[in-house]
Every structure is written in structure tokens, then in C-alpha cells.
Amino acid sequence: MNNLRRKELKHLADKMFEMNDIQDKSNLQKYYSRLENIKNDEEEYFNNMPENLQGGQRGMDSESAIERMEEAISLIEDALAEDNDDELLDLIAEAVELIEEAAL
């Protein structure tokens, strides 16, 4: 993962962590879209990587980041459909953790 995507993920995690109006899910929808774009960029990066690098540490790190972003995307989808505020906050917190792990 390049530094720009890493920085974007950290910024996204910070923004999601700071969400204070959970009734307005429009910001969460924006974060979802942005995370999908970052994941797609990372998948493109991985797919264009030479095979010997895909099997190396760089490729494994990229795959791990993609997996964590996919899990976070799934949690955000669940959060967007959730009506219970406590459950919604828990889902967002789990997604934030995964995004932060993907940025490592």
C-alpha cells in the first residue's frame, strides 16, 4: 500500500471515529464509498504487481489490507441498515479498527 492510500485510510478512520450524529447516515454512506474506492485502488495495485512480488511480503501486506477493507465495508453496510443506535456505534467501531489495521 502506498503512503497516499495509507494516509487516506487513517483520515477516514479518524472521521468515522468522530461521528457524532449517527441519525444522519449520509456521512457514513460517503465514508463507505471512499473506502470502496481505496480498496479498489489497492486491488488494482496488487493485480498489477509482478507475481514474484505478489507472493512476497509486499503482496501479502496488500492482500491483508484488502481483506480488512472488505470486512470493514461489510460492517459499514450492516451499520447503514441498522436502526439500533448502540448496534450502529458498535459496527462503526469495529469498522474503524479494521480500517486502522489496513493502514498499517
XYZ file of C-alpha atoms in Angstrom:
104
model
C 0.000 0.000 0.000
C 1.339 3.380 -0.887
C 1.583 6.283 1.546
C -1.309 8.182 -0.028
C -3.780 5.313 0.452
C -2.438 4.701 3.942
C -2.942 8.375 4.809
C -6.460 8.337 3.337
C -7.367 5.277 5.408
C -6.102 6.896 8.603
C -8.068 10.062 7.822
C -11.176 8.009 7.064
C -10.830 6.076 10.338
C -10.480 9.355 12.253
C -13.582 10.810 10.610
C -15.629 7.694 11.338
C -14.381 7.617 14.941
C -15.542 11.217 15.383
C -19.055 10.601 14.064
C -21.415 12.310 16.476
C -24.689 12.390 14.555
C -25.478 8.768 13.907
C -29.004 9.677 12.830
C -27.554 11.232 9.684
C -26.177 8.281 7.774
C -25.217 10.361 4.744
C -21.672 10.820 6.081
C -21.422 7.099 6.715
C -22.501 6.479 3.127
C -19.735 8.843 1.937
C -17.173 7.003 4.065
C -18.408 3.700 2.655
C -17.948 4.947 -0.914
C -14.496 6.334 -0.160
C -13.396 3.064 1.457
C -14.622 1.100 -1.561
C -12.576 3.363 -3.838
C -9.447 2.924 -1.734
C -9.947 -0.852 -1.689
C -10.409 -0.905 -5.454
C -7.205 1.109 -5.893
C -5.330 -1.338 -3.672
C -6.737 -4.316 -5.600
C -5.598 -2.730 -8.853
C -2.159 -2.139 -7.349
C -1.972 -5.790 -6.242
C -3.207 -7.145 -9.577
C -0.609 -5.106 -11.483
C 2.181 -6.258 -9.201
C 4.631 -8.791 -10.694
C 3.932 -12.334 -9.488
C 7.175 -12.584 -7.552
C 6.142 -9.510 -5.533
C 2.580 -10.768 -5.060
C 3.978 -13.801 -3.253
C 6.376 -11.720 -1.187
C 5.852 -9.560 1.875
C 4.591 -6.586 -0.129
C 1.932 -8.718 -1.807
C 0.888 -10.370 1.450
C 0.577 -6.946 3.101
C -1.554 -5.723 0.225
C -3.823 -8.782 0.382
C -4.197 -8.382 4.126
C -5.150 -4.715 3.746
C -7.698 -5.609 1.060
C -9.256 -8.275 3.298
C -9.556 -5.866 6.219
C -11.117 -3.208 3.997
C -13.614 -5.780 2.664
C -14.554 -6.702 6.238
C -14.926 -3.026 7.152
C -17.099 -2.427 4.087
C -19.360 -5.277 5.153
C -19.650 -3.807 8.665
C -20.487 -0.377 7.257
C -23.187 -1.966 5.077
C -24.632 -3.527 8.225
C -24.391 -0.186 10.028
C -26.248 1.593 7.231
C -29.110 -0.866 7.645
C -29.071 -0.756 11.464
C -31.734 1.170 13.396
C -30.450 0.491 16.908
C -28.028 3.265 17.888
C -25.914 1.068 20.174
C -25.522 -1.599 17.498
C -24.746 1.062 14.912
C -21.966 2.509 17.082
C -20.541 -0.961 17.719
C -20.459 -1.714 13.985
C -18.765 1.610 13.250
C -16.184 0.989 15.991
C -15.387 -2.452 14.553
C -15.064 -0.983 11.060
C -12.738 1.751 12.343
C -10.468 -0.891 13.918
C -10.284 -2.821 10.662
C -9.551 0.337 8.662
C -6.759 1.250 11.079
C -5.303 -2.264 10.728
C -5.462 -1.991 6.943
C -3.469 1.244 7.139
C -0.547 -0.382 8.963
